[in-house]
Short mmCIF file of C-alpha atoms in Angstrom, two decimals:
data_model
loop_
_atom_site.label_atom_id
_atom_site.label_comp_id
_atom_site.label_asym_id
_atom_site.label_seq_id
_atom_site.Cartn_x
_atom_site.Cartn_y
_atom_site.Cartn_z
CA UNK A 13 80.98 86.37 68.37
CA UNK A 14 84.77 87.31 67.46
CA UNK A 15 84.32 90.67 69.08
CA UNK A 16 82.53 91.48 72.20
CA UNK A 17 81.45 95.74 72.08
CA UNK A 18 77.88 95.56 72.68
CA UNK A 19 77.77 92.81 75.25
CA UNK A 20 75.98 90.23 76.11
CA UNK A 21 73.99 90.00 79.27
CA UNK A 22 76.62 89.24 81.92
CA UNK A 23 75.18 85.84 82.89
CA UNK A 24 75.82 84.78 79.41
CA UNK A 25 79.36 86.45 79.78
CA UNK A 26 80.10 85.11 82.93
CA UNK A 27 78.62 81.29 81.34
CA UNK A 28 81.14 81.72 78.47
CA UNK A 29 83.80 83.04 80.86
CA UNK A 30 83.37 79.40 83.14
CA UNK A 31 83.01 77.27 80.32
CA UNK A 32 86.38 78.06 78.67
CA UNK A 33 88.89 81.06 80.62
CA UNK A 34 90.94 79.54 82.64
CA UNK A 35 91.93 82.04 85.43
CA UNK A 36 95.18 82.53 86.97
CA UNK A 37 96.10 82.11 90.88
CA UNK A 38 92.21 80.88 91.09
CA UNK A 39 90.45 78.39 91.98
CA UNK A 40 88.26 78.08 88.82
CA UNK A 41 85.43 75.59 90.07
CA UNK A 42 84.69 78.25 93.29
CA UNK A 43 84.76 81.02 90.77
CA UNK A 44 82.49 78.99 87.84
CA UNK A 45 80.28 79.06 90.93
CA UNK A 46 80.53 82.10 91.87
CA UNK A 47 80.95 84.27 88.74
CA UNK A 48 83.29 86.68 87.50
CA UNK A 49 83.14 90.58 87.62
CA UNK A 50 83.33 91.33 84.16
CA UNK A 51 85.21 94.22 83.10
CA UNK A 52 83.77 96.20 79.80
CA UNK A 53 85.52 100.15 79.61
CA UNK A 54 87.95 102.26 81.73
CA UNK A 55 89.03 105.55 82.31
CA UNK A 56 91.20 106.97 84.51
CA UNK A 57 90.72 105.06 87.60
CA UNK A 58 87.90 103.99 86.82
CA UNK A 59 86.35 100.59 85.44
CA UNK A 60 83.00 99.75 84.19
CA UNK A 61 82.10 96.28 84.23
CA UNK A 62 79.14 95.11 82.76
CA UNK A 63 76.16 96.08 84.79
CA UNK A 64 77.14 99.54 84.16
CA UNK A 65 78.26 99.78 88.11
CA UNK A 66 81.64 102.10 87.86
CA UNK A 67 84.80 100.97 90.36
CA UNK A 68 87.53 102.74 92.02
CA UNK A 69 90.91 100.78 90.89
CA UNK A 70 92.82 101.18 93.58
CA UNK A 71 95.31 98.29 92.60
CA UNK A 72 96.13 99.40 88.63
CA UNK A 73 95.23 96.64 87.04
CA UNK A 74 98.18 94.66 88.94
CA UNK A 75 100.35 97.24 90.18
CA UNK A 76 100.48 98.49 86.24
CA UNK A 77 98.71 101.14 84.47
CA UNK A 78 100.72 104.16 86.05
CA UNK A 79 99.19 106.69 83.88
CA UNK A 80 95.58 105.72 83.72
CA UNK A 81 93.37 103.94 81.59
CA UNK A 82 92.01 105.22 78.47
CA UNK A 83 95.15 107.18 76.93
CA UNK A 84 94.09 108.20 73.28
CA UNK A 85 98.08 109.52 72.60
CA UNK A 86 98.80 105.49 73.49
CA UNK A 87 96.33 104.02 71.25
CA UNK A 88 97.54 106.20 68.31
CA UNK A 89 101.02 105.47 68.58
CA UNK A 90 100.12 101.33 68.92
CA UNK A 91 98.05 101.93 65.46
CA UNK A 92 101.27 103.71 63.85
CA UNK A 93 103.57 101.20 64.67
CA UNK A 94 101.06 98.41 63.64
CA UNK A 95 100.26 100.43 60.18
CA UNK A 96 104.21 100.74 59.86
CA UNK A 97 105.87 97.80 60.66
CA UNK A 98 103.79 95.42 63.11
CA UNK A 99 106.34 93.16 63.78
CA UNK A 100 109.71 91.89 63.16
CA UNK A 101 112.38 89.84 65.39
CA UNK A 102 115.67 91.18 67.05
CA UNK A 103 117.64 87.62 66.55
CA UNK A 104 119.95 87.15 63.24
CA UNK A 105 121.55 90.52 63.40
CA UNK A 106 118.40 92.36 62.68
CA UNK A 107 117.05 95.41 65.09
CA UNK A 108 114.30 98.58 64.47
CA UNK A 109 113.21 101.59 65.14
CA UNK A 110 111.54 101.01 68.35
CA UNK A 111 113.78 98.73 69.59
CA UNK A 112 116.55 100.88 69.82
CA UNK A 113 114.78 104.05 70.97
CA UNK A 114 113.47 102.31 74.04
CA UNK A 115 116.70 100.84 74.84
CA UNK A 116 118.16 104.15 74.70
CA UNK A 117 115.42 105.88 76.43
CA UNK A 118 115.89 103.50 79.25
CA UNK A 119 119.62 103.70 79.35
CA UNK A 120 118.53 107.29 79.96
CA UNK A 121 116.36 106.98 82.85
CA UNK A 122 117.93 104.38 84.53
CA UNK A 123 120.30 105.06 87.26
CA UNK A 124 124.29 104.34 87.32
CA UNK A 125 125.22 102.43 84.88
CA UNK A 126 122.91 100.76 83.58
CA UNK A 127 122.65 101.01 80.15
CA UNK A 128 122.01 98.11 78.21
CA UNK A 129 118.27 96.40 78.18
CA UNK A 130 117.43 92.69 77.13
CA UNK A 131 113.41 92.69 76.37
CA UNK A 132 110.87 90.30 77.54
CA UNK A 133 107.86 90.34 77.58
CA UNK A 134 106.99 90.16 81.55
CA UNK A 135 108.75 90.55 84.53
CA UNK A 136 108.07 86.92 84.93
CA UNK A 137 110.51 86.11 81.52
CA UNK A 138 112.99 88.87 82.22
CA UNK A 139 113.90 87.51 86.01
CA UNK A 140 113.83 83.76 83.81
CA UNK A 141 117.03 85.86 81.51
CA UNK A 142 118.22 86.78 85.11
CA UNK A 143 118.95 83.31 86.02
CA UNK A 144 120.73 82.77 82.96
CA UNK A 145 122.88 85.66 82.25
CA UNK A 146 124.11 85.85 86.02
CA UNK A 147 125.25 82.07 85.45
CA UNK A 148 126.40 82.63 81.94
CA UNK A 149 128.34 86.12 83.10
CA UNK A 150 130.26 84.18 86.07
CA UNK A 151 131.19 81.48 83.71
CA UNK A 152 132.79 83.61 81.31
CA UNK A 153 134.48 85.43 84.42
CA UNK A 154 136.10 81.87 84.65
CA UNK A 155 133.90 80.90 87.70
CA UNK A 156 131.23 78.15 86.42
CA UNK A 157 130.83 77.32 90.21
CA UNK A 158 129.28 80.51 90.96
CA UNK A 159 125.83 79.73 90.10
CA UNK A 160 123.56 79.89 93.22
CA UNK A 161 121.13 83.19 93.38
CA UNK A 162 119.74 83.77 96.63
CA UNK A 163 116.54 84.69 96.87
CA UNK A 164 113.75 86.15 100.09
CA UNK A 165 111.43 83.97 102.02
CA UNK A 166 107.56 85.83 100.75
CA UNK A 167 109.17 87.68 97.55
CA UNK A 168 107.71 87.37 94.28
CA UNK A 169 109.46 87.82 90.97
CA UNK A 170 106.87 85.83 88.89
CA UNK A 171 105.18 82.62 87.72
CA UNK A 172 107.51 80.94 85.16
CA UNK A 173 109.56 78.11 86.98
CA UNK A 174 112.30 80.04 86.85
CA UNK A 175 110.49 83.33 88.43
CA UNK A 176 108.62 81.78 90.42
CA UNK A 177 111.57 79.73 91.89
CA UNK A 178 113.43 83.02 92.56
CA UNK A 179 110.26 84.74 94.56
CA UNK A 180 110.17 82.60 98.05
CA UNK A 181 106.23 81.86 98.05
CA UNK A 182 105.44 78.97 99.82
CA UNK A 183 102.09 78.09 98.02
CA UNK A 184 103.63 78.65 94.86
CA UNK A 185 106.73 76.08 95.73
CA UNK A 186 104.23 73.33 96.43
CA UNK A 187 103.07 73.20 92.49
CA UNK A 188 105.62 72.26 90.11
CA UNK A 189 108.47 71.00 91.61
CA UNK A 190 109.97 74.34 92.81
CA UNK A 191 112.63 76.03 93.38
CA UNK A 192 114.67 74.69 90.72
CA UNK A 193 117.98 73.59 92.09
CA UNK A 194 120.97 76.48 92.80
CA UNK A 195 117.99 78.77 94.39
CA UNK A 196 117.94 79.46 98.09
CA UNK A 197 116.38 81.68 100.51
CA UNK A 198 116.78 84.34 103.33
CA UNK A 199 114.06 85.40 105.68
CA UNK A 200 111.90 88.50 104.46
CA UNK A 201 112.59 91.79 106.49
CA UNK A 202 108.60 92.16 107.38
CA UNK A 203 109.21 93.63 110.66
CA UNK A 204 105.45 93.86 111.91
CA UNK A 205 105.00 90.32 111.33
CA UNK A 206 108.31 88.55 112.67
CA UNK A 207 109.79 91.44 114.68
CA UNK A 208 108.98 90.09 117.96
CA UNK A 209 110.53 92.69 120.60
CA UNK A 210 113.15 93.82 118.29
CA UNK A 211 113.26 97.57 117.20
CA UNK A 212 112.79 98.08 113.30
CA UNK A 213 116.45 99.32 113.30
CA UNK A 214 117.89 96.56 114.96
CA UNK A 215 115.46 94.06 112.73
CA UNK A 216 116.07 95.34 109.60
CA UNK A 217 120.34 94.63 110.72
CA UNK A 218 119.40 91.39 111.44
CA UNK A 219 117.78 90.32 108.42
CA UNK A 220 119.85 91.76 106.21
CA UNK A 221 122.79 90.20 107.91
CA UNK A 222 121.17 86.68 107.23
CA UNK A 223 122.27 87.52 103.48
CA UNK A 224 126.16 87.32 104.98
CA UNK A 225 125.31 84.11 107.14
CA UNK A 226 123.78 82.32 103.87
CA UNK A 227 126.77 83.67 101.78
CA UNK A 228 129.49 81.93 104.57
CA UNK A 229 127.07 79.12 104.75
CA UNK A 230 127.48 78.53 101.13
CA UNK A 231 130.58 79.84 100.34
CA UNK A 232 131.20 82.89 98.17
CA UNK A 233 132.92 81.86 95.61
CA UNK A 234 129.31 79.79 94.53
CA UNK A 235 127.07 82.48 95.00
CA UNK A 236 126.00 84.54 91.92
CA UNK A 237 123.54 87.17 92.62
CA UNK A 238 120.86 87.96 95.51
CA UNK A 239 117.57 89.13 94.05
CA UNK A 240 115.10 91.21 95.76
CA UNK A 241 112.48 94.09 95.54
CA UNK A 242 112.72 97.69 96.91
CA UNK A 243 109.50 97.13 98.37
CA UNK A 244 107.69 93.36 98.61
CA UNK A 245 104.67 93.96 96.47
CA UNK A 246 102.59 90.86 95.96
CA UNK A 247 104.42 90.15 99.60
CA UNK A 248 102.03 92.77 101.42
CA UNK A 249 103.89 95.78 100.33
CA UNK A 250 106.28 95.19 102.82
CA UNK A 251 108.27 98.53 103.31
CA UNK A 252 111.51 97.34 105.11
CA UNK A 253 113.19 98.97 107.68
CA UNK A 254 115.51 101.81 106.98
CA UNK A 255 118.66 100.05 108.10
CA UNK A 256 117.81 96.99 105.65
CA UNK A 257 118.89 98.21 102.27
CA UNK A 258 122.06 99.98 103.41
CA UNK A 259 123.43 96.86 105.22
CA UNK A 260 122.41 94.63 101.86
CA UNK A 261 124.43 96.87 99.43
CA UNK A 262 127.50 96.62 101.81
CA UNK A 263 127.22 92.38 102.19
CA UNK A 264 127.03 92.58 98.32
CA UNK A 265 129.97 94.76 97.76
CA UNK A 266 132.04 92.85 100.50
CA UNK A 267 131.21 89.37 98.72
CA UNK A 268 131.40 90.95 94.63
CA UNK A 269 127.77 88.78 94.49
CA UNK A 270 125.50 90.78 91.70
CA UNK A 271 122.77 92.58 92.91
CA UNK A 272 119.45 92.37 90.67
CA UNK A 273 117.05 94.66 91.87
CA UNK A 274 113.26 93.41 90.87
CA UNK A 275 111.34 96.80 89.41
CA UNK A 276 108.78 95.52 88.04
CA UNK A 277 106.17 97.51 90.62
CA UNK A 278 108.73 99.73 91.85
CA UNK A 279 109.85 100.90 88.76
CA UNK A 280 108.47 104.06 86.23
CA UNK A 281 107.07 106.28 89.58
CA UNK A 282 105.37 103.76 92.18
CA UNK A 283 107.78 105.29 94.53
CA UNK A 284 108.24 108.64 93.64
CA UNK A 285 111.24 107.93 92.00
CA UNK A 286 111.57 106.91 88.41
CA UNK A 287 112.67 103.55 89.95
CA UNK A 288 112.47 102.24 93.98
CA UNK A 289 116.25 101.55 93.69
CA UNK A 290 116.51 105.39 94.06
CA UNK A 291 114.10 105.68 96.71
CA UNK A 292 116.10 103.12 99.00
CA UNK A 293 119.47 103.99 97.58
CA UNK A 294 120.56 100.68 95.96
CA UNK A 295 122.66 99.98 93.80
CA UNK A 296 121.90 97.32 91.60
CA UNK A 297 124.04 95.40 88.56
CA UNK A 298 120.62 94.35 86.78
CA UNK A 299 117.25 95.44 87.39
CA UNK A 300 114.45 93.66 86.25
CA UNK A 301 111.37 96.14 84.15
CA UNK A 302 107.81 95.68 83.03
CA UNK A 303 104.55 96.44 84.32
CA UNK A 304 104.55 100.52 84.59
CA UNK A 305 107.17 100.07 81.45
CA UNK A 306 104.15 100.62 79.26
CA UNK A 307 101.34 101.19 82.23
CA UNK A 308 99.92 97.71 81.20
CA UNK A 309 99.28 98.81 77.34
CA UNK A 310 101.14 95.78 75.93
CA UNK A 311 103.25 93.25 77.35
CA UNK A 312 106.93 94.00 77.78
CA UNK A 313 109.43 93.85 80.64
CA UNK A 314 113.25 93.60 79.98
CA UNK A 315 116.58 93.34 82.25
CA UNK A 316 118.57 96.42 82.51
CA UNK A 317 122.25 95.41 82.76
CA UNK A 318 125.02 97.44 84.05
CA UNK A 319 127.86 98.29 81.45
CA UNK A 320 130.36 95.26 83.47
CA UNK A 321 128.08 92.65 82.86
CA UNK A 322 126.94 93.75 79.57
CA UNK A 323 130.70 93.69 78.57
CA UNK A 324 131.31 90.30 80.00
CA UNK A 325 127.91 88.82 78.05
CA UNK A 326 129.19 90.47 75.15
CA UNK A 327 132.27 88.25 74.66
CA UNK A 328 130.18 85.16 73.91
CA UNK A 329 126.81 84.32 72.12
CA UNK A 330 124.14 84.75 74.37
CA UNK A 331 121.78 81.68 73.45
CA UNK A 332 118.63 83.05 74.66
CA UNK A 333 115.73 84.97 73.61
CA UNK A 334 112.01 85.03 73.06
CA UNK A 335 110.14 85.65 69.69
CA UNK A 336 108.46 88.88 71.03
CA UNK A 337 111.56 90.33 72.44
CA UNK A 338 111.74 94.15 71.74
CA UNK A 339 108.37 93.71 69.52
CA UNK A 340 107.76 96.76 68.01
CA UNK A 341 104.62 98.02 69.43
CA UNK A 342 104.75 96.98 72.34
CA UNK A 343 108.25 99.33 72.34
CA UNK A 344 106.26 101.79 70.18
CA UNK A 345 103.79 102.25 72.67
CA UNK A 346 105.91 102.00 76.25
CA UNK A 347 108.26 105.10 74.33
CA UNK A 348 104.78 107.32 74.05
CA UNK A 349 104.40 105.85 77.78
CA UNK A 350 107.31 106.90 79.27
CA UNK A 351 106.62 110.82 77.30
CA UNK A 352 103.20 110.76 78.99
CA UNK A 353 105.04 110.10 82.43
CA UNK A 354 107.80 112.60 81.88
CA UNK A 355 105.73 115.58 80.13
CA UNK A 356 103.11 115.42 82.30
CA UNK A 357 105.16 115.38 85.13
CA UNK A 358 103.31 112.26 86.40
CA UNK A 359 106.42 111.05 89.03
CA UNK A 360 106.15 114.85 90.26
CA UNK A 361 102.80 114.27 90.88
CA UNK A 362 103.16 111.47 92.89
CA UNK A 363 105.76 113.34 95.40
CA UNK A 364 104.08 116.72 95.46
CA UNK A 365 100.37 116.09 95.55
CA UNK A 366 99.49 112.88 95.76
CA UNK A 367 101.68 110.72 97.90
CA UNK A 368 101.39 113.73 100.59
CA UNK A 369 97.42 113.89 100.39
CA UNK A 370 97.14 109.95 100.52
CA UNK A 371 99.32 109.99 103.28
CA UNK A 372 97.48 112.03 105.23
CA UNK A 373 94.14 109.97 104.97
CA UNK A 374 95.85 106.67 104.56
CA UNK A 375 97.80 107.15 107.84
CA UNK A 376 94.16 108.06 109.59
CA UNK A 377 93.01 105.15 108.99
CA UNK A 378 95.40 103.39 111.78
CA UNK A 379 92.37 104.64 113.77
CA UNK A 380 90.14 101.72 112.61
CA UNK A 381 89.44 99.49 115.43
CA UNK A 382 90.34 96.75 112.50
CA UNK A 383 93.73 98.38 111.64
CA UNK A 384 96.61 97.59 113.45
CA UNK A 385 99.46 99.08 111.29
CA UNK A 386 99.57 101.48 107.85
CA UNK A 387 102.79 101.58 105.28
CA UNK A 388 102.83 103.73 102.55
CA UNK A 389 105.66 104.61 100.21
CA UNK A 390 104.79 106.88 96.92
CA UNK A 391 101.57 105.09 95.72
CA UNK A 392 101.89 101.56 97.01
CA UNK A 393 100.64 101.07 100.88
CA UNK A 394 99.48 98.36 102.79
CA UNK A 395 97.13 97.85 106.07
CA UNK A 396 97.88 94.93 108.49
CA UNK A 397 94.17 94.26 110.01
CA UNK A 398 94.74 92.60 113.89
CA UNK A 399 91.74 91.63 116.50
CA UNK A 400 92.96 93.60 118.74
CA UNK A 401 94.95 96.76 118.18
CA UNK A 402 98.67 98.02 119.51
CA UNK A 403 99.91 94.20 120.15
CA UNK A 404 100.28 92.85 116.22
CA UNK A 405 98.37 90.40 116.89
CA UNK A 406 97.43 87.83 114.77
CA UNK A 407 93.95 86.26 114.16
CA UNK A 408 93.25 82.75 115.74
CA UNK A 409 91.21 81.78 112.85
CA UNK A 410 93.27 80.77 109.27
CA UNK A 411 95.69 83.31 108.00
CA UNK A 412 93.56 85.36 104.89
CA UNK A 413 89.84 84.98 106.62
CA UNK A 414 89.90 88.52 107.76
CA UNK A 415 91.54 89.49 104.48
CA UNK A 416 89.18 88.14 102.32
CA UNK A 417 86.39 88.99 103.85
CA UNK A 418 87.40 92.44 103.65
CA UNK A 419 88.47 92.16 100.27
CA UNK A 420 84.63 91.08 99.21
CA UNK A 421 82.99 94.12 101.21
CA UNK A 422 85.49 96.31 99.29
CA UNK A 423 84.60 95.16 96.45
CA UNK A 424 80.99 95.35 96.93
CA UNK A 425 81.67 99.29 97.59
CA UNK A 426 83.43 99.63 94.04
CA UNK A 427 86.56 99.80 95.12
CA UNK A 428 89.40 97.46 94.16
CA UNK A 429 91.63 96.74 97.16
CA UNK A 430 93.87 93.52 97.16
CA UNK A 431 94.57 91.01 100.03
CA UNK A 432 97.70 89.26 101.02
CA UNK A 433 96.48 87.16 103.97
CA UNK A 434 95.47 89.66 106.63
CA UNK A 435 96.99 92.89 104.94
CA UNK A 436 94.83 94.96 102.44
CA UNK A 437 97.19 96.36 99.59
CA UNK A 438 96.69 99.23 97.25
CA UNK A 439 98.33 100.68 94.21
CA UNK A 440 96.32 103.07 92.40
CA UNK A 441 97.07 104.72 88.90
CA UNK A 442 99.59 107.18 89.33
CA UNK A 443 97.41 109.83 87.68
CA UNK A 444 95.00 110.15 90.80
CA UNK A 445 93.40 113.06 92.11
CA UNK A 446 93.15 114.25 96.01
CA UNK A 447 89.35 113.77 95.09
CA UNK A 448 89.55 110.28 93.96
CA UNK A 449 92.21 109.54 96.81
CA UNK A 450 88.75 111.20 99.21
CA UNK A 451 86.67 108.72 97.40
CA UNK A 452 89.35 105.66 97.44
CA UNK A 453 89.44 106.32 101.18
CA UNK A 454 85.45 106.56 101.46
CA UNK A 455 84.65 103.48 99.81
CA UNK A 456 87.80 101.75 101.68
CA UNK A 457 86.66 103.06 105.32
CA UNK A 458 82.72 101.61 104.54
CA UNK A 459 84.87 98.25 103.52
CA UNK A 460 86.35 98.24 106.96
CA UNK A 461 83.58 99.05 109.02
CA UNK A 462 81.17 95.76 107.50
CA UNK A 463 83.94 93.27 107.38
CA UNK A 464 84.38 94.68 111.18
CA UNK A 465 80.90 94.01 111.89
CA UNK A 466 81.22 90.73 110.01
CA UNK A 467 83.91 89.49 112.06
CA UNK A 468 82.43 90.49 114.84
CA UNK A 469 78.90 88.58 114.40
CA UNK A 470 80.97 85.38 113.53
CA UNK A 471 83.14 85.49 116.33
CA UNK A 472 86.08 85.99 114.30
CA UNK A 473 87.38 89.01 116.63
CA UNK A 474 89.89 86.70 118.06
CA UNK A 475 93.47 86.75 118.36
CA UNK A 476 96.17 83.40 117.90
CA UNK A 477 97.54 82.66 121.75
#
């Protein structure tokens, strides 16, 4: 029983699966109960799981496989590599092949400049480096003090203690002992939630000035960096308002605090953009990489430094690393990756065709008698469902009910839409069609209606006073 191809029936699979996988951000005894969906082939943007029932992915795996499961060019270049040299370290002086031609490749892509890449192997690891080569960099700079990063209230920049300390989630904070010390937060800029009777404009102003009150709070000269997303992702896919990023860069110019820029869903055409930074016009020191890197083909993320920084973390051993840093094919394969993205025009795709089409339906749905608001930036939107539409209000009963339950009757349709309390999220493979975006929308509509009617029948169709 090494390998699993021909399956076994999925009650034995699913036995197995509760007997010994432990799942992450789950709670395992509900789900032993319950049983797993279990996932046997893809294509596309499509899974098969193992009743042979075939499922819209509307979420990419987790915000990841940009160009689409099932790439034969990918596989090939992963057996190369592994035929040719299937591993070997970057520590002691040593480098290779793939290695460098990623680093490069990204230098390439990457806007400013930033060109210079630390692997990881997750976004989770790389915003872990973060921590340290913002403190290390301000200590060589002669200013050891500097060592608080600021993070936002509802971000997420991973699950390490070090990521997971950085992202501001609440639920997260309460296992662990989190944040670590010299990590602080600012309120999010999630204007349908906490905008009261404030205009976007004048919200967005607001929140990004609490990034200059927490500066002056703590003083400047011991703040080291403010991390944030383009776009909140596991947040809500929280688009902020327009006047939020431009007011951020100038507090971080004003204050010479380093701005690290988390791409790890943004980044590699979520947005349109080879990277959200460009979308929003930011202008980050570091940004942190991974997920689309290699569209979820192997694990690898990296920070992408700025030439300053670089230069300052250059004068002094670094003493940090991990054993699969620039692995070889995992580099190997996010190289054929990013050629897939760029020859077949896949970010092109994503502005011309189908952002505009999914746009056009996604945007219709506001309609829904469940629907109270609908974001969308390049492939990554979000629907805030409400009891009662045009006031933002919230539900009376616990924050997630009306979420979840119309995360199960999505799922039940074959089609993979996420929850974040009361906001459905999607993120679909880049690579999909205007026909796939009809059925996505279909399947998604038929979700809304039932959990509708559900809440309805259960008297759930009522809003917090």
């Amino acid at each position: 029983m090494r390998q699993i191809t021909n399956h076994m029936p999925t009650a034995e699979l699913r036995a197995l699966d509760a007997a010994h996988h432990m799942h992450p951000f789950t709670t395992n005894d509900a789900l032993a109960k319950k049983g797993a969906r279990i996932i046997t082939r893809a294509k596309g943007v499509w899974l098969t799981d193992s009743e042979g029932e075939t499922i819209l992915d509307g979420m990419a795996g987790l915000w990841c496989v940009n160009v689409g499961y099932g790439r034969e060019e990918i596989a090939e270049a992963a057996a190369r590599q592994i035929r040719e040299l299937p591993y070997y370290n970057t520590f002691f002086q040593t480098s290779h092949v793939p290695a460098i031609a990623l680093a490069a490749r990204i230098a390439e892509l990457a806007p400013g400049d930033l060109n210079h890449v630390f692997f990881a192997c997750s976004g989770s690891e790389a915003n872990d480096t973060n921590i340290r080569l913002v403190r290390h960099y301000w200590a060589l700079k002669g200013q050891p003090d500097r060592s608080i990063i600021i993070g936002r209230k509802n971000g997420y920049h991973g699950s390490t203690m070090g990521g997971a300390s950085l992202g501001g989630m609440v639920s997260m904070h309460e296992q662990g002992g989190l944040p670590i010390p010299g990590i602080v937060h600012i309120d999010q800029p999630h204007w349908y939630l906490e905008g009261g009777d404030m205009t976007p404009e004048d919200f967005g102003l607001m929140r990004a000035r609490a990034l200059e009150e927490k500066i002056l709070e703590l003083g400047a000269d011991r703040v080291a960096a403010f991390i944030a997303e383009p776009v909140q992702g596991a947040g809500g896919v929280i688009i902020p308002p327009a006047t939020y990023w431009p007011e951020i860069q100038r507090i971080v110019d004003k204050y010479g605090i380093l701005l690290i820029a988390d791409e790890v869903i943004t980044g590699f055409g979520r947005t349109g953009n080879w990277f959200g930074s460009q979308t929003f016009g930011i202008r980050p020191h570091i940004m942190t990489i991974a997920k689309g890197l290699s569209s979820g083909y192997a694990p690898i993320g990296g920070s992408v430094v700025c030439d300053e920084v670089a230069a300052t973390i250059a004068q002094d051993e670094f003493n940090h690393g991990y054993t699969y840093s620039g692995h070889p094919v995992a580099a190997a394969i996010a190289l054929e990756n990013l050629r897939i993205l760029e020859d077949e025009r896949v970010i092109e795709h994503v502005r011309d065709v189908a952002h505009p089409y999914l746009a056009e339906r996604w945007h219709a749905l506001a309609d829904h008698p469940l629907v109270g608001e609908t974001k969308l930036v390049g492939l990554m939107g979000s629907l805030a469902l409400t009891p009662q539409k045009g006031s933002r209000a919230r539900f009376a009963a616990e924050a997630g009910t009306a979420g979840y339950i119309t995360r199960e009757r999505c799922f039940a349709n074959n089609v993979i839409m996420r929850h974040v309390y009361d906001r459905m999220i999607i993120s679909p493979p880049l690579v999909i069609t205007p026909g796939e975006i009809d059925i996505l929308i279909e399947r998604a509509t038929k979700a809304l209606d039932e959990a509708y009617g559900k809440l309805k029948a259960e008297g759930l169709l009522q809003k917090a006073v």
